mmCIF file with all atom_site columns, C-alpha atoms in Angstrom:
data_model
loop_
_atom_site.group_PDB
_atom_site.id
_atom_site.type_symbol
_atom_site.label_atom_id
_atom_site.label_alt_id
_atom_site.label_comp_id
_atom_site.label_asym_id
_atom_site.label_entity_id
_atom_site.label_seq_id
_atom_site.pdbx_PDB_ins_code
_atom_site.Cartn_x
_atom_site.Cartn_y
_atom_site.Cartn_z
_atom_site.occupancy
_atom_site.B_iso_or_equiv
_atom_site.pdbx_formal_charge
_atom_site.auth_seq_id
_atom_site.auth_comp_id
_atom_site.auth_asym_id
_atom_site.auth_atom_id
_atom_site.pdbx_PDB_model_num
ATOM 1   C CA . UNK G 1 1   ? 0.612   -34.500 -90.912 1.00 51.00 ? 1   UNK G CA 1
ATOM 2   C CA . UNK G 1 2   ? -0.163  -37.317 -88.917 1.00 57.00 ? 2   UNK G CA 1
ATOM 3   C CA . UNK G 1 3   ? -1.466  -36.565 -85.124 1.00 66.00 ? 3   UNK G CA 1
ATOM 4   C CA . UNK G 1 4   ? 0.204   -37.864 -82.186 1.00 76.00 ? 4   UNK G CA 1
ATOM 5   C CA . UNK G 1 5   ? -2.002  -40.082 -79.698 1.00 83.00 ? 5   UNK G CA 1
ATOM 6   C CA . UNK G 1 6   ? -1.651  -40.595 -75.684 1.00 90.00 ? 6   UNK G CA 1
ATOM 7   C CA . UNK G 1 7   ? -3.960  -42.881 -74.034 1.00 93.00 ? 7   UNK G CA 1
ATOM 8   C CA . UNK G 1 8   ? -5.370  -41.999 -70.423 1.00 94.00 ? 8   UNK G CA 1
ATOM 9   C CA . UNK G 1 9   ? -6.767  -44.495 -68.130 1.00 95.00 ? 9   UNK G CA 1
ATOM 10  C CA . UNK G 1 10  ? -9.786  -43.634 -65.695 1.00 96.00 ? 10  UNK G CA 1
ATOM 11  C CA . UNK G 1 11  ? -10.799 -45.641 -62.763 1.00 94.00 ? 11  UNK G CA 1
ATOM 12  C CA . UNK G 1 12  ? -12.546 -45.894 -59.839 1.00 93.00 ? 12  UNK G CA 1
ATOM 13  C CA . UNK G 1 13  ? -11.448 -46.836 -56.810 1.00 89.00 ? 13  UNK G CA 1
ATOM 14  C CA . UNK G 1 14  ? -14.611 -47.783 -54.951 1.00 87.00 ? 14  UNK G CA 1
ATOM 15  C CA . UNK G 1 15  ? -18.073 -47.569 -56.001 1.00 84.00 ? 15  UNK G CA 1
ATOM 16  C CA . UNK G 1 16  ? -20.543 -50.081 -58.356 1.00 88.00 ? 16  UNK G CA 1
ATOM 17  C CA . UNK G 1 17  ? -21.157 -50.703 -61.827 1.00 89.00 ? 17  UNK G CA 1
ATOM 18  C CA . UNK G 1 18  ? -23.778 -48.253 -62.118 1.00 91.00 ? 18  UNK G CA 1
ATOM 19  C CA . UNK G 1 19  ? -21.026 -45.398 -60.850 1.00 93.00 ? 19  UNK G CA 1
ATOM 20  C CA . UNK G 1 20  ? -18.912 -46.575 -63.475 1.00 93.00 ? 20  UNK G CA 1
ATOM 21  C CA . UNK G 1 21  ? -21.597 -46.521 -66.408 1.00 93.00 ? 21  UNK G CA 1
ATOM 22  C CA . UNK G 1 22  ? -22.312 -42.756 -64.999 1.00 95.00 ? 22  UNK G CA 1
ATOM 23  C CA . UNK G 1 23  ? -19.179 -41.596 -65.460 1.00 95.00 ? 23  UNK G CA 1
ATOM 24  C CA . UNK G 1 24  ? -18.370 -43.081 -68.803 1.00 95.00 ? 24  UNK G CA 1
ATOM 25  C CA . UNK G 1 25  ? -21.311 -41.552 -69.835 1.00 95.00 ? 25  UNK G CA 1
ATOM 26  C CA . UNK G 1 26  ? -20.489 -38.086 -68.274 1.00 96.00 ? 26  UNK G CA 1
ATOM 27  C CA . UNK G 1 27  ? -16.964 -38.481 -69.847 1.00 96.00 ? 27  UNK G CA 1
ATOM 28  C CA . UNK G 1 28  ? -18.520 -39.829 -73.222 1.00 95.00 ? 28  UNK G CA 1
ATOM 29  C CA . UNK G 1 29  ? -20.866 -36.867 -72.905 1.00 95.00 ? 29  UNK G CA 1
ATOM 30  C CA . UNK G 1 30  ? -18.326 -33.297 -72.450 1.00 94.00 ? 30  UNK G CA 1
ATOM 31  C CA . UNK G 1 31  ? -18.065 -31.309 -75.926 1.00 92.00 ? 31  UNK G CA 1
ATOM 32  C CA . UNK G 1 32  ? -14.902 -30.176 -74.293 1.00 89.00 ? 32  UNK G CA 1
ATOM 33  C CA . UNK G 1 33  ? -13.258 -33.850 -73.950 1.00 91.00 ? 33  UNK G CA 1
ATOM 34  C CA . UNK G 1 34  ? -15.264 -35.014 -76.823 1.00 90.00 ? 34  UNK G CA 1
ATOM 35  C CA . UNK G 1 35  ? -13.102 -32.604 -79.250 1.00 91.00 ? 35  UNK G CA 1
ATOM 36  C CA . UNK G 1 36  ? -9.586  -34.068 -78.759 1.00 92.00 ? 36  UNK G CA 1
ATOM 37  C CA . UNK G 1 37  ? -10.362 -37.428 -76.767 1.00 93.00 ? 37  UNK G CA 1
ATOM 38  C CA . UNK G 1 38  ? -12.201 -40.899 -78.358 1.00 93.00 ? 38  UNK G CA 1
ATOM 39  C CA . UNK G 1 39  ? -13.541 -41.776 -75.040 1.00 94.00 ? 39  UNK G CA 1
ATOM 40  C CA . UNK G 1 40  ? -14.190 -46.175 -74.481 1.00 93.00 ? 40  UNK G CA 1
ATOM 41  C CA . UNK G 1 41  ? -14.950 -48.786 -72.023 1.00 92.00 ? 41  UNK G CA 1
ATOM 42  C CA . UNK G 1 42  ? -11.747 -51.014 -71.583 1.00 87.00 ? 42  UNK G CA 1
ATOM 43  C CA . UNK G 1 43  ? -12.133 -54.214 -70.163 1.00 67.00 ? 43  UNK G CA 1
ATOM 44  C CA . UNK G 1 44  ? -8.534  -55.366 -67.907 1.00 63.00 ? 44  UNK G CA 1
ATOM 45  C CA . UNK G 1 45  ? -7.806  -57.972 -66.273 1.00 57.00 ? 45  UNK G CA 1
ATOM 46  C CA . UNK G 1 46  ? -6.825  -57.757 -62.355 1.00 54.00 ? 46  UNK G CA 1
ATOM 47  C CA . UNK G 1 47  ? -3.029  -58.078 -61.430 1.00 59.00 ? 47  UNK G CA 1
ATOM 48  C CA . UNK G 1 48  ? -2.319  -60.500 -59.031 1.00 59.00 ? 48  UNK G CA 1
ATOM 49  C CA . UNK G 1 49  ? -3.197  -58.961 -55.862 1.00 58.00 ? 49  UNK G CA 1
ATOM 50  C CA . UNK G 1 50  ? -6.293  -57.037 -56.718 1.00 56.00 ? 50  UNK G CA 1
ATOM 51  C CA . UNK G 1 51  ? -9.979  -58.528 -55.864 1.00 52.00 ? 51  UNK G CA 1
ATOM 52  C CA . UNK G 1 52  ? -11.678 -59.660 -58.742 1.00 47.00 ? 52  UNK G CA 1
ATOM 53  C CA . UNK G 1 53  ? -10.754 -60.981 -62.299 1.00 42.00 ? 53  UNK G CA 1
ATOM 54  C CA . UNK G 1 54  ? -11.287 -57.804 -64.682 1.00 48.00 ? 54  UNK G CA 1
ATOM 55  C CA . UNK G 1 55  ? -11.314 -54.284 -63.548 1.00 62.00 ? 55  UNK G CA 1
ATOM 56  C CA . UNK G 1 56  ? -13.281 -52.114 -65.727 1.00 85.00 ? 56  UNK G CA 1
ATOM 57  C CA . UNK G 1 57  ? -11.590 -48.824 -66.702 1.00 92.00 ? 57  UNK G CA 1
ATOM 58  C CA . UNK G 1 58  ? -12.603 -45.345 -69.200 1.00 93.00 ? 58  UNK G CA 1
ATOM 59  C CA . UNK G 1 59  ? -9.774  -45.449 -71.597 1.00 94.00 ? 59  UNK G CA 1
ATOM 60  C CA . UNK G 1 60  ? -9.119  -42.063 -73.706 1.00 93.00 ? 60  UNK G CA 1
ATOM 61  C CA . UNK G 1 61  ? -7.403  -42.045 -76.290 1.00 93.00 ? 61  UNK G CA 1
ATOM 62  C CA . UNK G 1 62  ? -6.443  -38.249 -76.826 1.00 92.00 ? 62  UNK G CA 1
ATOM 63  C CA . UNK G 1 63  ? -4.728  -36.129 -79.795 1.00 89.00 ? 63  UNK G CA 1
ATOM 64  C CA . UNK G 1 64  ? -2.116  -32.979 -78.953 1.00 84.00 ? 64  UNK G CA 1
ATOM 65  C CA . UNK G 1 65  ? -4.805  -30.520 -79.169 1.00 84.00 ? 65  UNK G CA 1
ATOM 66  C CA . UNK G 1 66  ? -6.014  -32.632 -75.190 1.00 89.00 ? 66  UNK G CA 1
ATOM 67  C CA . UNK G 1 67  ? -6.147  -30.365 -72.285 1.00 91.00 ? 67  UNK G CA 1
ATOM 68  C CA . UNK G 1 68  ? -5.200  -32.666 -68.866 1.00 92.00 ? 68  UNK G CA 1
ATOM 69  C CA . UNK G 1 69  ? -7.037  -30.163 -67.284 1.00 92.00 ? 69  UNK G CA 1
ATOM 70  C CA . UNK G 1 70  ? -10.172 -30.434 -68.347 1.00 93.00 ? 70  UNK G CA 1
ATOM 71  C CA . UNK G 1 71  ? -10.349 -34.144 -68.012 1.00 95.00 ? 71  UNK G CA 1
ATOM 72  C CA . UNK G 1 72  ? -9.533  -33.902 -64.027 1.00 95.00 ? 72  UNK G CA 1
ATOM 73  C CA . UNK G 1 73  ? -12.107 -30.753 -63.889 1.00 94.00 ? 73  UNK G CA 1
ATOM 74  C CA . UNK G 1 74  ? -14.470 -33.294 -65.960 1.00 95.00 ? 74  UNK G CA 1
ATOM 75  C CA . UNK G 1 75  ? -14.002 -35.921 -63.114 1.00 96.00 ? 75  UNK G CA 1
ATOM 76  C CA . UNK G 1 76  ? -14.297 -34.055 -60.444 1.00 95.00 ? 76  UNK G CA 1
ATOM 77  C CA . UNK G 1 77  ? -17.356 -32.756 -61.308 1.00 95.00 ? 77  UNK G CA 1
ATOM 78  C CA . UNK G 1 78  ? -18.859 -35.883 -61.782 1.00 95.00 ? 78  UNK G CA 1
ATOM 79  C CA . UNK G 1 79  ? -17.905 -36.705 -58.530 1.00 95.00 ? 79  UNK G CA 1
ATOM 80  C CA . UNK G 1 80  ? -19.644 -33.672 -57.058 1.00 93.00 ? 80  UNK G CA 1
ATOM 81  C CA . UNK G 1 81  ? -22.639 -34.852 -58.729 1.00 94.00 ? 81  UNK G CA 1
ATOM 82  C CA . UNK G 1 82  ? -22.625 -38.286 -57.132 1.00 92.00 ? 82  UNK G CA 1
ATOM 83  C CA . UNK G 1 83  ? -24.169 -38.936 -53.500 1.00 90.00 ? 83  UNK G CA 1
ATOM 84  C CA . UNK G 1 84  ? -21.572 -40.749 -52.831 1.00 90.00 ? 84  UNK G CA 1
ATOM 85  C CA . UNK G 1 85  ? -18.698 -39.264 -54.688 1.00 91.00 ? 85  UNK G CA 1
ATOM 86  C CA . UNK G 1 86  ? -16.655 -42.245 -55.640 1.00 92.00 ? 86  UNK G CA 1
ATOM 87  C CA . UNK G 1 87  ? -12.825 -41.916 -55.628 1.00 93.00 ? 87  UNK G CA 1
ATOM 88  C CA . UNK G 1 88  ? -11.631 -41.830 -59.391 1.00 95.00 ? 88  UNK G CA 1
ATOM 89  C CA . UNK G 1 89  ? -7.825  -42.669 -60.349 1.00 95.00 ? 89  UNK G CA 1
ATOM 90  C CA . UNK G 1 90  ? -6.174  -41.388 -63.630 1.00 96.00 ? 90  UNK G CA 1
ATOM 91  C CA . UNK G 1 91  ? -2.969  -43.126 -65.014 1.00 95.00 ? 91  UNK G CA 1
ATOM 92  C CA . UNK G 1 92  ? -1.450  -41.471 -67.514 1.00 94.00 ? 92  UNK G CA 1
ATOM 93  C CA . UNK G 1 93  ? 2.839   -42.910 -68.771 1.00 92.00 ? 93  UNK G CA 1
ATOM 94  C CA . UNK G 1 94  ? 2.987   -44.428 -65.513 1.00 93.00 ? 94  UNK G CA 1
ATOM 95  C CA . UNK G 1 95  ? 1.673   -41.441 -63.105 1.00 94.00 ? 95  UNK G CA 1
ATOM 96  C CA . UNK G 1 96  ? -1.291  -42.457 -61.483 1.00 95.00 ? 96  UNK G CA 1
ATOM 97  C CA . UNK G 1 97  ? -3.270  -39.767 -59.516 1.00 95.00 ? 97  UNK G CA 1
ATOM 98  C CA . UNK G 1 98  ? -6.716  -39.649 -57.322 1.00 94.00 ? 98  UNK G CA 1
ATOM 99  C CA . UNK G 1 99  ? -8.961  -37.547 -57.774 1.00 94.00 ? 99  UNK G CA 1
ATOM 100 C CA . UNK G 1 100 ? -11.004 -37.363 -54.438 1.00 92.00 ? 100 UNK G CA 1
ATOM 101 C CA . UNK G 1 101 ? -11.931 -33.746 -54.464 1.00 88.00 ? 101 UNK G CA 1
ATOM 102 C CA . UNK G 1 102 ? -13.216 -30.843 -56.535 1.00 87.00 ? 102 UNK G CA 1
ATOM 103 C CA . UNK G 1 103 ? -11.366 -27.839 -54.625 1.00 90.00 ? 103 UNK G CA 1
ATOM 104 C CA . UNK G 1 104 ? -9.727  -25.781 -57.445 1.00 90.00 ? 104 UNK G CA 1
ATOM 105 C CA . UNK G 1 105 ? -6.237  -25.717 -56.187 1.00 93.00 ? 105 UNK G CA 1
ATOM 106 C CA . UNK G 1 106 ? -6.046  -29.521 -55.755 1.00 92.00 ? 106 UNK G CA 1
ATOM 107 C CA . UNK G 1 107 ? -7.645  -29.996 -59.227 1.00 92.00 ? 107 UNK G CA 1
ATOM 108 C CA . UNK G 1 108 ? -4.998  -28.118 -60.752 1.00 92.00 ? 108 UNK G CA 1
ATOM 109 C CA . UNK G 1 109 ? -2.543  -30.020 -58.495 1.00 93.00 ? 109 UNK G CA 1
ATOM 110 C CA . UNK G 1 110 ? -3.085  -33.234 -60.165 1.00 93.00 ? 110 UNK G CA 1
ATOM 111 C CA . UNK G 1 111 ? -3.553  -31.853 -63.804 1.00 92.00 ? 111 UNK G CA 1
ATOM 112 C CA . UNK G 1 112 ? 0.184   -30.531 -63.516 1.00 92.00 ? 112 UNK G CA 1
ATOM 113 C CA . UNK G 1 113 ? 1.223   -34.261 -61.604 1.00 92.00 ? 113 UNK G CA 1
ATOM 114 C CA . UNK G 1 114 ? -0.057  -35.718 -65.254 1.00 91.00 ? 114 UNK G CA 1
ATOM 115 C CA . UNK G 1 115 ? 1.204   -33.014 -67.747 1.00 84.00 ? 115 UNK G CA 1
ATOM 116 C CA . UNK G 1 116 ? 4.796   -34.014 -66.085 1.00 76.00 ? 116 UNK G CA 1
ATOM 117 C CA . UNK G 1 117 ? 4.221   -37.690 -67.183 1.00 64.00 ? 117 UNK G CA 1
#
């Protein structure tokens, strides 16, 4: 039986290259992700309109078995381990959602905004 695959897009918002080589590494790094997702760097390149010409994003690619939940717990702790928390976005079929805080409620919040896209 062949496994069906969703892709999930992680960015963030502000912060430095460093930031964003943390938390691929804290994504690449989670047994719990690491069991359903293959976790990568994806190179795109900026829409007209945004600064730059490639924005780098964490792109998982994630079987049925994926829990949305743990992927917004995942970056939320990351940003609670961050002096500077950076803001992180997650687009998943076209529903894009921040994730600029680690309260449960709100966590949960935008884990049910994606498991509706």
């Amino acid at each position: 039986m062949e496994k069906t695959m969703t892709r999930y897009d992680v960015r963030l918002l502000d912060g430095d290259v460093d930031d964003f080589v943390q938390l691929l590494k804290w994504l690449q790094g989670d047994d719990q992700l690491a069991r359903h997702a293959v976790v990568s760097r994806a190179d795109e390149t900026a829409k007209p309109g945004e600064m730059g010409t490639a924005l780098e994003v964490v792109q998982l690619v994630v079987d049925s078995g994926f829990q949305t939940l743990n992927l917004v717990m995942t970056c939320a702790l990351w940003r609670q381990s961050r002096y500077r928390p950076p803001v992180v976005t997650i687009e998943h079929n076209g529903v894009r959602v921040t994730v600029d805080s680690s309260d449960a409620d709100a966590v949960a919040r935008i884990a049910e905004a994606l498991r509706g896209s």
